[in-house]
Short mmCIF file of C-alpha atoms and ligand atoms in Angstrom, two decimals:
data_model
loop_
_atom_site.label_atom_id
_atom_site.label_comp_id
_atom_site.label_asym_id
_atom_site.label_seq_id
_atom_site.Cartn_x
_atom_site.Cartn_y
_atom_site.Cartn_z
CA UNK A 1 -41.05 -26.30 -0.25
CA UNK A 2 -37.27 -26.03 -0.07
CA UNK A 3 -34.85 -28.78 0.95
CA UNK A 4 -33.88 -29.11 4.63
CA UNK A 5 -30.42 -27.78 3.96
CA UNK A 6 -31.69 -24.79 1.97
CA UNK A 7 -34.14 -24.05 4.79
CA UNK A 8 -31.27 -23.86 7.28
CA UNK A 9 -29.39 -21.08 5.48
CA UNK A 10 -29.87 -17.76 7.21
CA UNK A 11 -29.30 -14.40 5.49
CA UNK A 12 -26.57 -12.07 6.78
CA UNK A 13 -27.99 -10.09 9.72
CA UNK A 14 -26.47 -7.05 7.99
CA UNK A 15 -29.02 -7.54 5.21
CA UNK A 16 -31.87 -7.10 7.67
CA UNK A 17 -30.29 -3.83 8.78
CA UNK A 18 -29.67 -2.76 5.20
CA UNK A 19 -33.34 -3.34 4.36
CA UNK A 20 -34.39 -1.34 7.42
CA UNK A 21 -31.95 1.43 6.47
CA UNK A 22 -33.63 1.51 3.05
CA UNK A 23 -37.05 1.92 4.68
CA UNK A 24 -35.78 4.74 6.87
CA UNK A 25 -34.22 6.47 3.87
CA UNK A 26 -37.46 6.09 1.90
CA UNK A 27 -39.21 7.87 4.77
CA UNK A 28 -36.74 10.79 4.45
CA UNK A 29 -34.10 9.88 7.11
CA UNK A 30 -30.43 10.37 6.32
CA UNK A 31 -28.42 7.22 7.07
CA UNK A 32 -24.63 6.98 7.22
CA UNK A 33 -23.66 3.62 5.73
CA UNK A 34 -20.74 1.89 7.38
CA UNK A 35 -22.11 -1.64 7.08
CA UNK A 36 -21.17 -2.47 3.50
CA UNK A 37 -18.09 -4.39 2.41
CA UNK A 38 -18.17 -2.69 -0.92
CA UNK A 39 -15.48 -0.23 -2.11
CA UNK A 40 -16.94 3.22 -2.69
CA UNK A 41 -14.75 3.68 -5.77
CA UNK A 42 -15.56 1.70 -8.86
CA UNK A 43 -13.36 0.14 -11.56
CA UNK A 44 -10.64 2.38 -13.03
CA UNK A 45 -11.38 3.99 -16.42
CA UNK A 46 -9.01 1.82 -18.45
CA UNK A 47 -10.74 -1.32 -17.14
CA UNK A 48 -14.17 -0.01 -18.14
CA UNK A 49 -12.77 0.90 -21.56
CA UNK A 50 -11.36 -2.61 -21.98
CA UNK A 51 -14.79 -4.10 -21.21
CA UNK A 52 -16.47 -1.94 -23.88
CA UNK A 53 -13.76 -2.78 -26.37
CA UNK A 54 -14.11 -6.50 -25.63
CA UNK A 55 -17.86 -6.37 -26.27
CA UNK A 56 -17.20 -4.64 -29.60
CA UNK A 57 -14.66 -7.33 -30.47
CA UNK A 58 -17.21 -10.07 -29.82
CA UNK A 59 -16.10 -11.35 -26.40
CA UNK A 60 -19.71 -12.15 -25.65
CA UNK A 61 -19.74 -15.93 -25.87
CA UNK A 62 -18.95 -18.73 -23.44
CA UNK A 63 -15.25 -19.19 -22.87
CA UNK A 64 -13.30 -22.31 -21.89
CA UNK A 65 -14.66 -23.24 -18.46
CA UNK A 66 -11.30 -22.54 -16.78
CA UNK A 67 -11.19 -19.03 -18.30
CA UNK A 68 -9.44 -17.36 -21.23
CA UNK A 69 -5.76 -18.01 -21.53
CA UNK A 70 -4.82 -14.29 -21.56
CA UNK A 71 -6.39 -13.74 -18.15
CA UNK A 72 -4.93 -16.91 -16.67
CA UNK A 73 -1.52 -15.75 -17.89
CA UNK A 74 -2.13 -12.28 -16.41
CA UNK A 75 -2.96 -13.86 -13.03
CA UNK A 76 0.22 -15.90 -13.22
CA UNK A 77 2.17 -12.68 -13.99
CA UNK A 78 0.55 -11.06 -10.96
CA UNK A 79 1.98 -13.80 -8.68
CA UNK A 80 5.43 -13.33 -10.19
CA UNK A 81 5.32 -9.56 -9.57
CA UNK A 82 3.58 -9.49 -6.20
CA UNK A 83 4.98 -12.58 -4.49
CA UNK A 84 7.91 -13.70 -6.60
CA UNK A 85 6.13 -17.00 -7.13
CA UNK A 86 6.38 -18.85 -10.41
CA UNK A 87 2.88 -20.05 -11.21
CA UNK A 88 1.90 -22.17 -14.18
CA UNK A 89 -1.13 -20.44 -15.78
CA UNK A 90 -2.67 -23.93 -16.07
CA UNK A 91 -3.23 -23.87 -12.33
CA UNK A 92 -5.31 -20.68 -12.56
CA UNK A 93 -9.04 -21.27 -12.73
CA UNK A 94 -11.23 -18.26 -13.50
CA UNK A 95 -14.51 -17.99 -11.59
CA UNK A 96 -17.32 -15.49 -11.22
CA UNK A 97 -15.86 -14.18 -7.99
CA UNK A 98 -14.65 -15.66 -4.73
CA UNK A 99 -18.19 -16.55 -3.62
CA UNK A 100 -18.77 -19.12 -6.38
CA UNK A 101 -15.14 -20.16 -5.93
CA UNK A 102 -15.89 -21.09 -2.30
CA UNK A 103 -18.86 -23.13 -3.46
CA UNK A 104 -16.77 -24.74 -6.18
CA UNK A 105 -13.84 -25.66 -3.94
CA UNK A 106 -15.91 -27.02 -1.05
CA UNK A 107 -18.19 -28.98 -3.37
CA UNK A 108 -15.07 -30.38 -5.02
CA UNK A 109 -13.30 -31.35 -1.81
CA UNK A 110 -15.90 -32.42 0.71
CA UNK A 111 -17.48 -35.79 1.27
CA UNK A 112 -20.33 -35.88 3.81
CA UNK A 113 -18.91 -35.46 7.31
CA UNK A 114 -15.52 -34.14 6.20
CA UNK A 115 -14.30 -31.37 8.44
CA UNK A 116 -12.91 -27.95 7.69
CA UNK A 117 -11.10 -25.95 10.36
CA UNK A 118 -11.84 -22.23 10.23
CA UNK A 119 -10.98 -19.31 12.50
CA UNK A 120 -13.59 -17.20 14.24
CA UNK A 121 -14.60 -14.35 13.81
CA UNK A 122 -15.15 -15.44 10.20
CA UNK A 123 -16.66 -14.19 6.96
CA UNK A 124 -20.32 -15.29 7.42
CA UNK A 125 -20.69 -17.53 4.34
CA UNK A 126 -17.78 -19.85 5.29
CA UNK A 127 -19.55 -22.09 7.80
CA UNK A 128 -22.81 -21.93 5.86
CA UNK A 129 -21.19 -23.00 2.61
CA UNK A 130 -19.27 -25.85 4.29
CA UNK A 131 -22.38 -27.18 6.08
CA UNK A 132 -24.57 -26.75 3.02
CA UNK A 133 -22.22 -28.95 1.05
CA UNK A 134 -22.25 -31.69 3.67
CA UNK A 135 -19.09 -30.77 5.53
CA UNK A 136 -18.59 -30.09 9.24
CA UNK A 137 -17.14 -26.90 10.61
CA UNK A 138 -14.55 -26.86 13.36
CA UNK A 139 -14.35 -23.26 14.40
CA UNK A 140 -11.34 -22.05 16.36
CA UNK A 141 -12.34 -19.05 18.44
CA UNK A 142 -9.43 -16.63 18.31
CA UNK A 143 -8.32 -14.69 21.34
CA UNK A 144 -9.60 -11.12 21.51
CA UNK A 145 -6.80 -10.15 23.85
CA UNK A 146 -4.38 -11.26 21.15
CA UNK A 147 -6.02 -9.05 18.50
CA UNK A 148 -7.76 -12.10 16.96
CA UNK A 149 -4.44 -13.25 15.51
CA UNK A 150 -4.51 -16.72 13.98
CA UNK A 151 -3.48 -19.17 16.68
CA UNK A 152 -1.41 -21.74 14.82
CA UNK A 153 -1.26 -24.24 17.69
CA UNK A 154 -4.99 -24.23 18.27
CA UNK A 155 -5.76 -24.40 14.56
CA UNK A 156 -3.54 -27.48 14.24
CA UNK A 157 -4.90 -28.99 17.46
CA UNK A 158 -8.38 -28.87 15.92
CA UNK A 159 -7.36 -31.13 13.08
CA UNK A 160 -8.81 -34.65 13.28
CA UNK A 161 -8.75 -37.71 11.05
CA UNK A 162 -11.76 -36.23 9.23
CA UNK A 163 -10.16 -32.88 8.49
CA UNK A 164 -10.05 -32.17 4.78
CA UNK A 165 -8.67 -28.65 4.91
CA UNK A 166 -7.92 -25.57 6.97
CA UNK A 167 -9.49 -22.37 5.69
CA UNK A 168 -7.77 -19.07 6.40
CA UNK A 169 -8.65 -15.50 5.54
CA UNK A 170 -5.90 -12.88 5.74
CA UNK A 171 -6.33 -9.92 5.77
CA UNK A 172 -9.45 -10.92 7.60
CA UNK A 173 -12.99 -9.78 7.26
CA UNK A 174 -14.06 -8.63 9.88
CA UNK A 175 -10.90 -8.01 11.95
CA UNK A 176 -8.37 -6.69 9.42
CA UNK A 177 -5.81 -9.05 10.98
CA UNK A 178 -2.96 -10.30 8.77
CA UNK A 179 -1.45 -13.77 9.27
CA UNK A 180 2.29 -13.54 9.82
CA UNK A 181 4.80 -15.60 7.92
CA UNK A 182 5.49 -17.97 10.84
CA UNK A 183 1.80 -18.92 10.92
CA UNK A 184 1.74 -19.54 7.19
CA UNK A 185 4.94 -21.57 7.43
CA UNK A 186 3.45 -23.66 10.25
CA UNK A 187 0.24 -24.26 8.31
CA UNK A 188 2.15 -25.21 5.18
CA UNK A 189 4.45 -27.55 7.13
CA UNK A 190 1.48 -29.34 8.67
CA UNK A 191 0.86 -31.08 5.35
CA UNK A 192 -2.85 -30.32 5.57
CA UNK A 193 -4.52 -28.75 2.55
CA UNK A 194 -4.89 -25.01 3.08
CA UNK A 195 -7.65 -22.98 1.48
CA UNK A 196 -6.67 -19.33 1.59
CA UNK A 197 -9.14 -16.53 0.86
CA UNK A 198 -6.84 -13.69 -0.16
CA UNK A 199 -9.44 -11.28 -1.49
CA UNK A 200 -8.12 -8.40 0.65
CA UNK A 201 -4.52 -8.80 -0.45
CA UNK A 202 -2.93 -5.48 -1.50
CA UNK A 203 -5.33 -3.58 0.78
CA UNK A 204 -2.82 -3.42 3.62
CA UNK A 205 -1.31 -0.64 5.71
CA UNK A 206 2.43 -0.72 6.16
CA UNK A 207 2.67 -4.52 6.03
CA UNK A 208 2.47 -6.87 3.12
CA UNK A 209 0.23 -9.92 3.29
CA UNK A 210 2.07 -13.04 2.19
CA UNK A 211 0.28 -15.58 0.01
CA UNK A 212 0.08 -19.19 1.17
CA UNK A 213 1.39 -20.00 -2.30
CA UNK A 214 4.80 -18.73 -1.20
CA UNK A 215 4.92 -21.59 1.31
CA UNK A 216 3.20 -24.61 -0.23
CA UNK A 217 1.59 -25.98 -3.36
CA UNK A 218 -0.81 -28.06 -1.27
CA UNK A 219 -3.27 -25.20 -1.25
CA UNK A 220 -6.20 -23.54 -2.91
CA UNK A 221 -5.90 -19.78 -3.23
CA UNK A 222 -9.02 -17.71 -3.79
CA UNK A 223 -8.87 -14.13 -4.94
CA UNK A 224 -10.68 -11.73 -7.23
CA UNK A 225 -11.32 -8.26 -8.53
CA UNK A 226 -14.14 -7.12 -6.22
CA UNK A 227 -12.17 -5.29 -3.55
CA UNK A 228 -8.84 -4.05 -4.95
CA UNK A 229 -10.30 -3.03 -8.29
CA UNK A 230 -13.76 -1.96 -7.05
CA UNK A 231 -15.40 -4.53 -9.33
CA UNK A 232 -17.93 -6.17 -6.99
CA UNK A 233 -20.74 -6.23 -9.54
CA UNK A 234 -18.59 -7.47 -12.39
CA UNK A 235 -18.32 -10.91 -10.79
CA UNK A 236 -14.78 -12.05 -11.47
CA UNK A 237 -12.24 -13.98 -9.47
CA UNK A 238 -9.88 -16.90 -9.57
CA UNK A 239 -8.79 -20.06 -7.83
CA UNK A 240 -5.24 -21.36 -7.85
CA UNK A 241 -5.68 -25.11 -7.59
CA UNK A 242 -3.36 -28.06 -7.09
CA UNK A 243 -2.26 -29.32 -10.50
CA UNK A 244 -3.85 -32.74 -10.15
CA UNK A 245 -7.27 -31.22 -9.43
CA UNK A 246 -7.54 -29.32 -12.68
CA UNK A 247 -9.22 -31.85 -15.00
CA UNK A 248 -11.95 -32.89 -12.59
CA UNK A 249 -12.43 -29.29 -11.46
CA UNK A 250 -13.11 -28.36 -15.07
CA UNK A 251 -15.81 -31.04 -15.22
CA UNK A 252 -17.48 -29.70 -12.06
CA UNK A 253 -17.27 -26.04 -13.09
CA UNK A 254 -18.47 -26.78 -16.62
CA UNK A 255 -21.59 -28.52 -15.39
CA UNK A 256 -22.54 -25.96 -12.78
CA UNK A 257 -21.22 -22.62 -14.04
CA UNK A 258 -20.12 -23.02 -17.69
CA UNK A 259 -17.77 -20.05 -17.68
CA UNK A 260 -17.21 -16.56 -16.35
CA UNK A 261 -18.42 -13.68 -18.49
CA UNK A 262 -16.13 -13.27 -21.53
CA UNK A 263 -15.79 -9.48 -21.76
CA UNK A 264 -15.42 -9.20 -17.98
CA UNK A 265 -12.48 -11.59 -18.27
CA UNK A 266 -10.91 -9.24 -20.82
CA UNK A 267 -11.50 -6.35 -18.42
CA UNK A 268 -9.85 -8.41 -15.68
CA UNK A 269 -6.82 -8.90 -17.91
CA UNK A 270 -6.64 -5.10 -18.41
CA UNK A 271 -6.96 -4.59 -14.64
CA UNK A 272 -4.01 -6.88 -13.88
CA UNK A 273 -1.73 -5.83 -16.71
CA UNK A 274 -2.55 -2.08 -16.84
CA UNK A 275 -1.36 0.78 -14.60
CA UNK A 276 -1.55 -0.01 -10.89
CA UNK A 277 -0.96 3.44 -9.30
CA UNK A 278 -4.64 3.77 -8.42
CA UNK A 279 -4.17 0.88 -5.94
CA UNK A 280 -1.79 2.97 -3.82
CA UNK A 281 -3.96 6.10 -4.31
CA UNK A 282 -6.97 4.23 -2.94
CA UNK A 283 -4.91 2.76 -0.13
CA UNK A 284 -3.95 6.24 0.98
CA UNK A 285 -7.64 7.18 1.13
CA UNK A 286 -8.57 4.04 3.09
CA UNK A 287 -5.70 4.65 5.44
CA UNK A 288 -6.84 8.20 6.29
CA UNK A 289 -10.28 6.84 7.14
CA UNK A 290 -8.78 3.96 9.12
CA UNK A 291 -6.66 6.29 11.24
CA UNK A 292 -9.57 8.66 11.77
CA UNK A 293 -11.86 5.82 12.91
CA UNK A 294 -9.25 4.23 15.18
CA UNK A 295 -8.70 7.57 16.93
CA UNK A 296 -12.35 8.53 17.17
CA UNK A 297 -13.57 5.16 18.44
CA UNK A 298 -10.89 5.28 21.13
CA UNK A 299 -12.25 8.70 22.17
CA UNK A 300 -15.70 7.14 22.43
CA UNK A 301 -14.24 4.57 24.82
CA UNK A 302 -14.71 1.66 22.45
CA UNK A 303 -11.80 -0.73 22.32
CA UNK A 304 -10.83 -2.29 19.03
CA UNK A 305 -10.77 -6.05 18.45
CA UNK A 306 -7.40 -5.40 16.84
CA UNK A 307 -5.79 -2.49 15.10
CA UNK A 308 -6.61 -3.47 11.51
CA UNK A 309 -3.59 -3.96 9.28
CA UNK A 310 -5.58 -4.77 6.19
CA UNK A 311 -8.99 -4.78 4.43
CA UNK A 312 -11.37 -1.89 5.24
CA UNK A 313 -13.03 -3.02 8.43
CA UNK A 314 -12.70 -2.35 12.07
CA UNK A 315 -14.24 -4.43 14.85
CA UNK A 316 -15.17 -2.38 17.90
CA UNK A 317 -15.96 -3.76 21.35
CA UNK A 318 -19.18 -2.12 22.53
CA UNK A 319 -19.54 -4.10 25.76
CA UNK A 320 -19.00 -0.86 27.75
CA UNK A 321 -22.57 0.10 26.71
CA UNK A 322 -23.92 -2.92 28.62
CA UNK A 323 -25.69 -3.98 25.41
CA UNK A 324 -24.81 -6.66 22.88
CA UNK A 325 -23.62 -5.84 19.36
CA UNK A 326 -26.91 -6.69 17.69
CA UNK A 327 -28.87 -4.35 19.96
CA UNK A 328 -26.32 -1.58 19.53
CA UNK A 329 -26.38 -1.88 15.73
CA UNK A 330 -30.19 -1.86 15.66
CA UNK A 331 -30.37 1.11 18.00
CA UNK A 332 -27.64 3.04 16.17
CA UNK A 333 -29.66 2.67 13.01
CA UNK A 334 -33.02 3.66 14.49
CA UNK A 335 -31.86 6.29 16.96
CA UNK A 336 -28.71 7.74 15.38
CA UNK A 337 -29.09 7.06 11.66
CA UNK A 338 -25.84 5.07 11.46
CA UNK A 339 -25.70 1.62 9.85
CA UNK A 340 -23.01 -0.82 11.04
CA UNK A 341 -22.83 -4.61 11.05
CA UNK A 342 -23.41 -6.58 14.27
CA UNK A 343 -20.43 -8.74 15.19
CA UNK A 344 -22.77 -11.70 15.60
CA UNK A 345 -22.81 -12.04 11.81
CA UNK A 346 -19.18 -13.18 12.13
CA UNK A 347 -19.84 -15.79 14.81
CA UNK A 348 -20.91 -15.82 18.47
CA UNK A 349 -17.41 -14.84 19.54
CA UNK A 350 -17.93 -11.35 18.12
CA UNK A 351 -21.34 -10.90 19.74
CA UNK A 352 -20.09 -7.94 21.81
CA UNK A 353 -18.66 -6.17 18.79
CA UNK A 354 -19.87 -4.15 15.86
CA UNK A 355 -18.06 -3.93 12.55
CA UNK A 356 -17.41 -0.62 10.87
CA UNK A 357 -16.62 -0.58 7.17
CA UNK A 358 -14.56 2.40 6.10
CA UNK A 359 -15.28 1.90 2.42
CA UNK A 360 -17.26 5.11 2.82
CA UNK A 361 -16.31 8.73 2.24
CA UNK A 362 -14.38 10.29 5.15
CA UNK A 363 -16.82 13.19 5.47
CA UNK A 364 -19.70 10.73 5.90
CA UNK A 365 -17.67 8.73 8.41
CA UNK A 366 -17.18 11.95 10.40
CA UNK A 367 -20.93 12.59 10.34
CA UNK A 368 -21.50 9.01 11.51
CA UNK A 369 -19.01 9.30 14.39
CA UNK A 370 -20.55 12.61 15.50
CA UNK A 371 -23.97 10.96 15.56
CA UNK A 372 -22.65 8.02 17.59
CA UNK A 373 -21.05 10.44 20.05
CA UNK A 374 -24.35 12.26 20.55
CA UNK A 375 -26.17 8.94 20.87
CA UNK A 376 -23.75 7.82 23.56
CA UNK A 377 -24.20 11.12 25.42
CA UNK A 378 -27.96 10.61 25.44
CA UNK A 379 -27.57 6.91 26.22
N1 PLP B 1 -14.36 -13.40 0.85
C1 PLP B 1 -14.39 -12.44 1.78
C2 PLP B 1 -13.55 -12.57 3.00
C3 PLP B 1 -15.22 -11.32 1.63
O1 PLP B 1 -15.25 -10.37 2.60
C4 PLP B 1 -16.04 -11.22 0.48
C5 PLP B 1 -16.95 -10.08 0.30
O2 PLP B 1 -17.22 -9.31 1.19
C6 PLP B 1 -15.97 -12.25 -0.48
C7 PLP B 1 -15.12 -13.31 -0.26
C8 PLP B 1 -16.82 -12.21 -1.71
O3 PLP B 1 -16.03 -11.97 -2.84
P1 PLP B 1 -16.59 -11.90 -4.31
O4 PLP B 1 -17.17 -10.54 -4.54
O5 PLP B 1 -15.39 -12.14 -5.17
O6 PLP B 1 -17.61 -12.96 -4.47
#
């Protein structure tokens, strides 16, 4: 029934595990969830209040396709504060999250056969979205012995005459790696268009993630409210686009998406312009969990892909079990009641890894680790 390209899209493997976890829970089993990339703390009170207020004030209609001016200005203010970058609000395009933004940007940029260079392990939708929209993926497999750091030379060596853009994700899902400034400088200097998914910016531990916008204007920056503000279900994000793309981008977005939700945009404005102390409070909580997991996985004899510097994930090498990551994640779920994501979701390169998400309460993480320890003892 479906088109050939729709038929090729595979769901995240994590979804299969999530569904199975649901069945086990329905049958009375207790499952520790460390597979979800979803903050366990929701939007701060003042943001919720702003959404209610906006509904009362009638922000319930379509908005200009590029978003309401107040929010675009607030995003521009965010770049001034966070990165010391002067950004014309006209270059800010409001979307219903980074996911539709990826679809928007790739559909805007790619002609059939155009290539996009990405780094592996990658966020699962990247290659699927590029291929779905007629592009070709050139995946640069990063070196596990180098903590999966972005390899500038190999990224640039993968560029061909058909390359339309290089896509980077820092801090990375699933590794937590942060691109250093030299890498961003090198990418910017290459003259190739850079698409930068910065959704985990501000969730960093002791280092600050630089935005590609500090280095070049020949870029598309994608970011949103899902992770930092715990607003996954609100569906709100933005794209910083090159100035000359704006008019045609409006035409594309208008036809396919109309606009982001009006009162959610007002809530987004409140999120960016209101108090920000909860960001550091949440960071402190993530960091405690991160340190706990790093130490406990080491005690289990599982090496890390890299010590994560950002996001809320940790990629653990489970090859010492003699099993692959998919088998380990299935068995941990069935036999230990612990849900994690198989590395395979993030590309073949991570097949011997499993990804832990520490967007889960520390006490539950401790229960999960204890169960894994017992499972390994029995194993
Ligand atoms: N980009 C990355 C790297 C992600 O990990 C995720 C969600 O897990 C998204 C984008 C999706 O973001 P949004 O909720 O804004 O669609």
